[in-house]
mmCIF file with all atom_site columns, C-alpha atoms in Angstrom:
data_model
loop_
_atom_site.group_PDB
_atom_site.id
_atom_site.type_symbol
_atom_site.label_atom_id
_atom_site.label_alt_id
_atom_site.label_comp_id
_atom_site.label_asym_id
_atom_site.label_entity_id
_atom_site.label_seq_id
_atom_site.pdbx_PDB_ins_code
_atom_site.Cartn_x
_atom_site.Cartn_y
_atom_site.Cartn_z
_atom_site.occupancy
_atom_site.B_iso_or_equiv
_atom_site.pdbx_formal_charge
_atom_site.auth_seq_id
_atom_site.auth_comp_id
_atom_site.auth_asym_id
_atom_site.auth_atom_id
_atom_site.pdbx_PDB_model_num
ATOM 1   C CA . ILE A 1 1   ? -0.504  -0.110  -0.547  1.00 92.00 ? 122 ILE A CA 1
ATOM 2   C CA . HIS A 1 2   ? 1.519   2.750   -0.695  1.00 90.00 ? 123 HIS A CA 1
ATOM 3   C CA . LYS A 1 3   ? 0.520   7.343   -0.333  1.00 85.00 ? 124 LYS A CA 1
ATOM 4   C CA . ILE A 1 4   ? -0.129  9.004   -3.416  1.00 81.00 ? 125 ILE A CA 1
ATOM 5   C CA . THR A 1 5   ? 2.173   11.730  -4.162  1.00 73.00 ? 126 THR A CA 1
ATOM 6   C CA . LYS A 1 6   ? 1.119   14.442  -2.653  1.00 73.00 ? 127 LYS A CA 1
ATOM 7   C CA . ASN A 1 7   ? 1.998   17.967  -5.443  1.00 68.00 ? 128 ASN A CA 1
ATOM 8   C CA . ASN A 1 8   ? 0.513   21.287  -4.763  1.00 68.00 ? 129 ASN A CA 1
ATOM 9   C CA . SER A 1 9   ? -0.591  22.313  -7.713  1.00 63.00 ? 130 SER A CA 1
ATOM 10  C CA . TYR A 1 10  ? -3.608  19.249  -7.178  1.00 64.00 ? 131 TYR A CA 1
ATOM 11  C CA . LYS A 1 11  ? -5.443  18.132  -4.291  1.00 70.00 ? 132 LYS A CA 1
ATOM 12  C CA . LEU A 1 12  ? -6.626  14.723  -5.236  1.00 70.00 ? 133 LEU A CA 1
ATOM 13  C CA . HIS A 1 13  ? -4.067  12.774  -2.854  1.00 68.00 ? 134 HIS A CA 1
ATOM 14  C CA . THR A 1 14  ? -6.079  13.149  -0.327  1.00 71.00 ? 135 THR A CA 1
ATOM 15  C CA . ASN A 1 15  ? -9.589  12.164  -0.157  1.00 71.00 ? 136 ASN A CA 1
ATOM 16  C CA . ASP A 1 16  ? -13.223 13.719  1.031   1.00 71.00 ? 137 ASP A CA 1
ATOM 17  C CA . ILE A 1 17  ? -12.073 14.192  4.782   1.00 74.00 ? 138 ILE A CA 1
ATOM 18  C CA . GLY A 1 18  ? -8.473  14.565  3.755   1.00 74.00 ? 139 GLY A CA 1
ATOM 19  C CA . HIS A 1 19  ? -6.778  11.648  4.979   1.00 78.00 ? 140 HIS A CA 1
ATOM 20  C CA . PRO A 1 20  ? -3.966  10.203  2.289   1.00 81.00 ? 141 PRO A CA 1
ATOM 21  C CA . ARG A 1 21  ? -5.405  8.818   -0.783  1.00 81.00 ? 142 ARG A CA 1
ATOM 22  C CA . CYS A 1 22  ? -4.162  4.981   -1.369  1.00 85.00 ? 143 CYS A CA 1
ATOM 23  C CA . ILE A 1 23  ? -2.774  2.642   -4.043  1.00 89.00 ? 144 ILE A CA 1
ATOM 24  C CA . ILE A 1 24  ? -2.602  -0.773  -3.911  1.00 91.00 ? 145 ILE A CA 1
ATOM 25  C CA . GLU A 1 25  ? -0.354  -2.502  -5.943  1.00 95.00 ? 146 GLU A CA 1
ATOM 26  C CA . VAL A 1 26  ? -0.059  -6.572  -5.780  1.00 95.00 ? 147 VAL A CA 1
ATOM 27  C CA . GLN A 1 27  ? 3.476   -8.276  -7.505  1.00 96.00 ? 148 GLN A CA 1
ATOM 28  C CA . LEU A 1 28  ? 2.707   -10.886 -8.573  1.00 93.00 ? 149 LEU A CA 1
ATOM 29  C CA . SER A 1 29  ? 3.799   -14.841 -11.380 1.00 93.00 ? 150 SER A CA 1
ATOM 30  C CA . PHE A 1 30  ? 0.481   -16.028 -13.275 1.00 89.00 ? 151 PHE A CA 1
ATOM 31  C CA . GLN A 1 31  ? 1.990   -18.489 -15.989 1.00 89.00 ? 152 GLN A CA 1
ATOM 32  C CA . GLY A 1 32  ? 5.145   -17.587 -15.801 1.00 91.00 ? 153 GLY A CA 1
ATOM 33  C CA . LYS A 1 33  ? 4.688   -13.991 -17.192 1.00 93.00 ? 154 LYS A CA 1
ATOM 34  C CA . LYS A 1 34  ? 5.431   -10.968 -14.103 1.00 95.00 ? 155 LYS A CA 1
ATOM 35  C CA . PHE A 1 35  ? 2.380   -8.127  -13.317 1.00 96.00 ? 156 PHE A CA 1
ATOM 36  C CA . VAL A 1 36  ? 0.939   -5.452  -11.679 1.00 96.00 ? 157 VAL A CA 1
ATOM 37  C CA . ILE A 1 37  ? -2.782  -4.777  -9.293  1.00 94.00 ? 158 ILE A CA 1
ATOM 38  C CA . LEU A 1 38  ? -2.748  -1.871  -9.028  1.00 93.00 ? 159 LEU A CA 1
ATOM 39  C CA . GLU A 1 39  ? -6.147  0.654   -6.955  1.00 89.00 ? 160 GLU A CA 1
ATOM 40  C CA . ILE A 1 40  ? -6.820  2.840   -6.243  1.00 85.00 ? 161 ILE A CA 1
ATOM 41  C CA . ASP A 1 41  ? -8.622  4.074   -2.989  1.00 81.00 ? 162 ASP A CA 1
ATOM 42  C CA . THR A 1 42  ? -12.079 5.994   -4.431  1.00 76.00 ? 163 THR A CA 1
ATOM 43  C CA . SER A 1 43  ? -14.125 5.076   -1.394  1.00 72.00 ? 164 SER A CA 1
ATOM 44  C CA . ASP A 1 44  ? -15.729 8.707   -1.263  1.00 73.00 ? 165 ASP A CA 1
ATOM 45  C CA . ASN A 1 45  ? -16.856 8.032   -4.481  1.00 71.00 ? 166 ASN A CA 1
ATOM 46  C CA . LEU A 1 46  ? -14.901 10.662  -6.045  1.00 70.00 ? 167 LEU A CA 1
ATOM 47  C CA . LYS A 1 47  ? -14.283 9.313   -9.680  1.00 71.00 ? 168 LYS A CA 1
ATOM 48  C CA . PRO A 1 48  ? -14.781 5.807   -10.386 1.00 71.00 ? 169 PRO A CA 1
ATOM 49  C CA . LEU A 1 49  ? -11.897 3.936   -11.854 1.00 76.00 ? 170 LEU A CA 1
ATOM 50  C CA . SER A 1 50  ? -11.142 0.421   -13.369 1.00 83.00 ? 171 SER A CA 1
ATOM 51  C CA . THR A 1 51  ? -8.501  -2.638  -11.559 1.00 88.00 ? 172 THR A CA 1
ATOM 52  C CA . LEU A 1 52  ? -5.665  -1.949  -13.235 1.00 93.00 ? 173 LEU A CA 1
ATOM 53  C CA . ILE A 1 53  ? -3.310  -4.522  -14.375 1.00 94.00 ? 174 ILE A CA 1
ATOM 54  C CA . VAL A 1 54  ? 0.455   -4.237  -16.327 1.00 95.00 ? 175 VAL A CA 1
ATOM 55  C CA . LYS A 1 55  ? 2.253   -7.223  -17.169 1.00 96.00 ? 176 LYS A CA 1
ATOM 56  C CA . ILE A 1 56  ? 5.927   -5.301  -16.853 1.00 96.00 ? 177 ILE A CA 1
ATOM 57  C CA . SER A 1 57  ? 8.725   -7.782  -18.216 1.00 91.00 ? 178 SER A CA 1
ATOM 58  C CA . ASP A 1 58  ? 11.422  -6.386  -15.304 1.00 91.00 ? 179 ASP A CA 1
ATOM 59  C CA . THR A 1 59  ? 10.035  -6.085  -11.716 1.00 94.00 ? 180 THR A CA 1
ATOM 60  C CA . ASP A 1 60  ? 12.884  -3.576  -11.280 1.00 95.00 ? 181 ASP A CA 1
ATOM 61  C CA . THR A 1 61  ? 11.715  -1.402  -14.008 1.00 95.00 ? 182 THR A CA 1
ATOM 62  C CA . TRP A 1 62  ? 8.193   -1.229  -12.943 1.00 95.00 ? 183 TRP A CA 1
ATOM 63  C CA . ASN A 1 63  ? 10.094  -0.712  -9.543  1.00 96.00 ? 184 ASN A CA 1
ATOM 64  C CA . SER A 1 64  ? 11.817  2.849   -10.772 1.00 95.00 ? 185 SER A CA 1
ATOM 65  C CA . TYR A 1 65  ? 9.097   3.793   -12.522 1.00 94.00 ? 186 TYR A CA 1
ATOM 66  C CA . PHE A 1 66  ? 6.570   3.651   -10.061 1.00 93.00 ? 187 PHE A CA 1
ATOM 67  C CA . PRO A 1 67  ? 7.817   7.007   -8.345  1.00 90.00 ? 188 PRO A CA 1
ATOM 68  C CA . THR A 1 68  ? 6.596   8.868   -11.275 1.00 89.00 ? 189 THR A CA 1
ATOM 69  C CA . PHE A 1 69  ? 2.889   6.963   -11.990 1.00 90.00 ? 190 PHE A CA 1
ATOM 70  C CA . ARG A 1 70  ? 2.019   8.122   -8.760  1.00 87.00 ? 191 ARG A CA 1
ATOM 71  C CA . LYS A 1 71  ? 2.553   11.064  -9.308  1.00 84.00 ? 192 LYS A CA 1
ATOM 72  C CA . GLN A 1 72  ? 0.712   10.532  -13.267 1.00 85.00 ? 193 GLN A CA 1
ATOM 73  C CA . ILE A 1 73  ? -2.120  9.325   -11.394 1.00 84.00 ? 194 ILE A CA 1
ATOM 74  C CA . VAL A 1 74  ? -2.606  13.202  -9.416  1.00 80.00 ? 195 VAL A CA 1
ATOM 75  C CA . LYS A 1 75  ? -1.359  15.012  -12.340 1.00 81.00 ? 196 LYS A CA 1
ATOM 76  C CA . ARG A 1 76  ? -4.665  13.578  -14.469 1.00 84.00 ? 197 ARG A CA 1
ATOM 77  C CA . SER A 1 77  ? -6.703  13.726  -11.925 1.00 80.00 ? 198 SER A CA 1
ATOM 78  C CA . LEU A 1 78  ? -7.089  10.400  -10.874 1.00 82.00 ? 199 LEU A CA 1
ATOM 79  C CA . ARG A 1 79  ? -7.606  8.398   -14.494 1.00 87.00 ? 200 ARG A CA 1
ATOM 80  C CA . TRP A 1 80  ? -4.690  6.070   -14.810 1.00 90.00 ? 201 TRP A CA 1
ATOM 81  C CA . PRO A 1 81  ? -1.596  6.188   -16.947 1.00 89.00 ? 202 PRO A CA 1
ATOM 82  C CA . THR A 1 82  ? -1.784  5.874   -19.847 1.00 89.00 ? 203 THR A CA 1
ATOM 83  C CA . ALA A 1 83  ? -1.244  2.522   -22.591 1.00 90.00 ? 204 ALA A CA 1
ATOM 84  C CA . LYS A 1 84  ? 2.241   5.073   -24.443 1.00 91.00 ? 205 LYS A CA 1
ATOM 85  C CA . SER A 1 85  ? 3.285   5.921   -21.399 1.00 89.00 ? 206 SER A CA 1
ATOM 86  C CA . LEU A 1 86  ? 3.368   2.756   -20.572 1.00 91.00 ? 207 LEU A CA 1
ATOM 87  C CA . GLN A 1 87  ? 4.206   1.282   -24.316 1.00 90.00 ? 208 GLN A CA 1
ATOM 88  C CA . ASP A 1 88  ? 8.630   0.872   -22.351 1.00 90.00 ? 209 ASP A CA 1
ATOM 89  C CA . ILE A 1 89  ? 7.598   -0.195  -19.170 1.00 93.00 ? 210 ILE A CA 1
ATOM 90  C CA . GLY A 1 90  ? 4.430   -3.042  -19.802 1.00 93.00 ? 211 GLY A CA 1
ATOM 91  C CA . ILE A 1 91  ? 0.825   -3.956  -21.504 1.00 94.00 ? 212 ILE A CA 1
ATOM 92  C CA . ARG A 1 92  ? -2.297  -2.415  -18.742 1.00 93.00 ? 213 ARG A CA 1
ATOM 93  C CA . LYS A 1 93  ? -5.476  -3.475  -19.263 1.00 92.00 ? 214 LYS A CA 1
ATOM 94  C CA . THR A 1 94  ? -8.329  -2.510  -16.874 1.00 89.00 ? 215 THR A CA 1
ATOM 95  C CA . PHE A 1 95  ? -11.303 -4.053  -16.009 1.00 83.00 ? 216 PHE A CA 1
ATOM 96  C CA . ASN A 1 96  ? -14.938 -2.820  -13.841 1.00 77.00 ? 217 ASN A CA 1
ATOM 97  C CA . HIS A 1 97  ? -15.407 -3.409  -10.694 1.00 70.00 ? 218 HIS A CA 1
ATOM 98  C CA . PRO A 1 98  ? -18.396 -5.278  -9.565  1.00 65.00 ? 219 PRO A CA 1
ATOM 99  C CA . ARG A 1 99  ? -21.557 -3.261  -9.192  1.00 61.00 ? 220 ARG A CA 1
ATOM 100 C CA . ASN A 1 100 ? -22.060 -3.824  -5.299  1.00 56.00 ? 221 ASN A CA 1
ATOM 101 C CA . LEU A 1 101 ? -18.491 -3.579  -3.786  1.00 54.00 ? 222 LEU A CA 1
ATOM 102 C CA . VAL A 1 102 ? -19.941 -3.198  -0.160  1.00 55.00 ? 223 VAL A CA 1
ATOM 103 C CA . GLU A 1 103 ? -21.758 -6.171  -0.035  1.00 52.00 ? 224 GLU A CA 1
ATOM 104 C CA . MET A 1 104 ? -19.473 -8.212  -1.952  1.00 51.00 ? 225 MET A CA 1
ATOM 105 C CA . ALA A 1 105 ? -18.102 -11.366 0.731   1.00 55.00 ? 226 ALA A CA 1
ATOM 106 C CA . GLU A 1 106 ? -15.616 -14.509 -1.294  1.00 56.00 ? 227 GLU A CA 1
ATOM 107 C CA . SER A 1 107 ? -20.070 -16.262 -1.434  1.00 61.00 ? 228 SER A CA 1
ATOM 108 C CA . ASP A 1 108 ? -21.138 -13.866 -3.632  1.00 73.00 ? 229 ASP A CA 1
ATOM 109 C CA . GLU A 1 109 ? -21.537 -15.223 -7.049  1.00 77.00 ? 230 GLU A CA 1
ATOM 110 C CA . GLU A 1 110 ? -20.594 -11.056 -8.225  1.00 75.00 ? 231 GLU A CA 1
ATOM 111 C CA . PHE A 1 111 ? -17.431 -12.306 -6.332  1.00 75.00 ? 232 PHE A CA 1
ATOM 112 C CA . LYS A 1 112 ? -17.029 -14.960 -7.968  1.00 80.00 ? 233 LYS A CA 1
ATOM 113 C CA . ASN A 1 113 ? -17.805 -12.949 -11.338 1.00 81.00 ? 234 ASN A CA 1
ATOM 114 C CA . TRP A 1 114 ? -15.115 -10.539 -10.228 1.00 80.00 ? 235 TRP A CA 1
ATOM 115 C CA . GLY A 1 115 ? -12.968 -12.770 -10.410 1.00 82.00 ? 236 GLY A CA 1
ATOM 116 C CA . ARG A 1 116 ? -13.306 -15.229 -12.980 1.00 87.00 ? 237 ARG A CA 1
ATOM 117 C CA . ARG A 1 117 ? -12.118 -11.767 -15.262 1.00 86.00 ? 238 ARG A CA 1
ATOM 118 C CA . LEU A 1 118 ? -10.069 -10.763 -13.202 1.00 87.00 ? 239 LEU A CA 1
ATOM 119 C CA . GLU A 1 119 ? -8.474  -14.794 -15.189 1.00 89.00 ? 240 GLU A CA 1
ATOM 120 C CA . ASP A 1 120 ? -9.652  -13.928 -18.550 1.00 90.00 ? 241 ASP A CA 1
ATOM 121 C CA . ALA A 1 121 ? -7.714  -9.853  -18.004 1.00 89.00 ? 242 ALA A CA 1
ATOM 122 C CA . LEU A 1 122 ? -4.175  -11.798 -17.371 1.00 90.00 ? 243 LEU A CA 1
ATOM 123 C CA . LEU A 1 123 ? -5.497  -14.142 -19.545 1.00 90.00 ? 244 LEU A CA 1
ATOM 124 C CA . SER A 1 124 ? -5.340  -11.821 -22.279 1.00 90.00 ? 245 SER A CA 1
ATOM 125 C CA . LEU A 1 125 ? -2.151  -10.066 -21.675 1.00 89.00 ? 246 LEU A CA 1
ATOM 126 C CA . SER A 1 126 ? -0.499  -13.521 -21.538 1.00 75.00 ? 247 SER A CA 1
#
């Protein structure tokens, strides 16, 4: 979990009650490929933002790029960086969250559908 970088010209690094907005980053391997899955705290419903998956070839390159990535998110008003800006880092793909995120439980069908969509997204990048 990473705090979004503060930038004096932009105010989206905090949520509506002034707490730091965070990015959740998970790095994983799937079928021999490396991926980064990213979520941004939008619990204040300021902007809907899908899950971002980036297929990377090199973890060190991603890790050194990540501070720039965090700044871009704020500069782009809580939008993911473009595919063009990530072209030297990896291949990006987004997919939507479940609709009833607050009510979701592991046994919930919507959660299971989200898990299948996550797997499909990973497979499409493999």
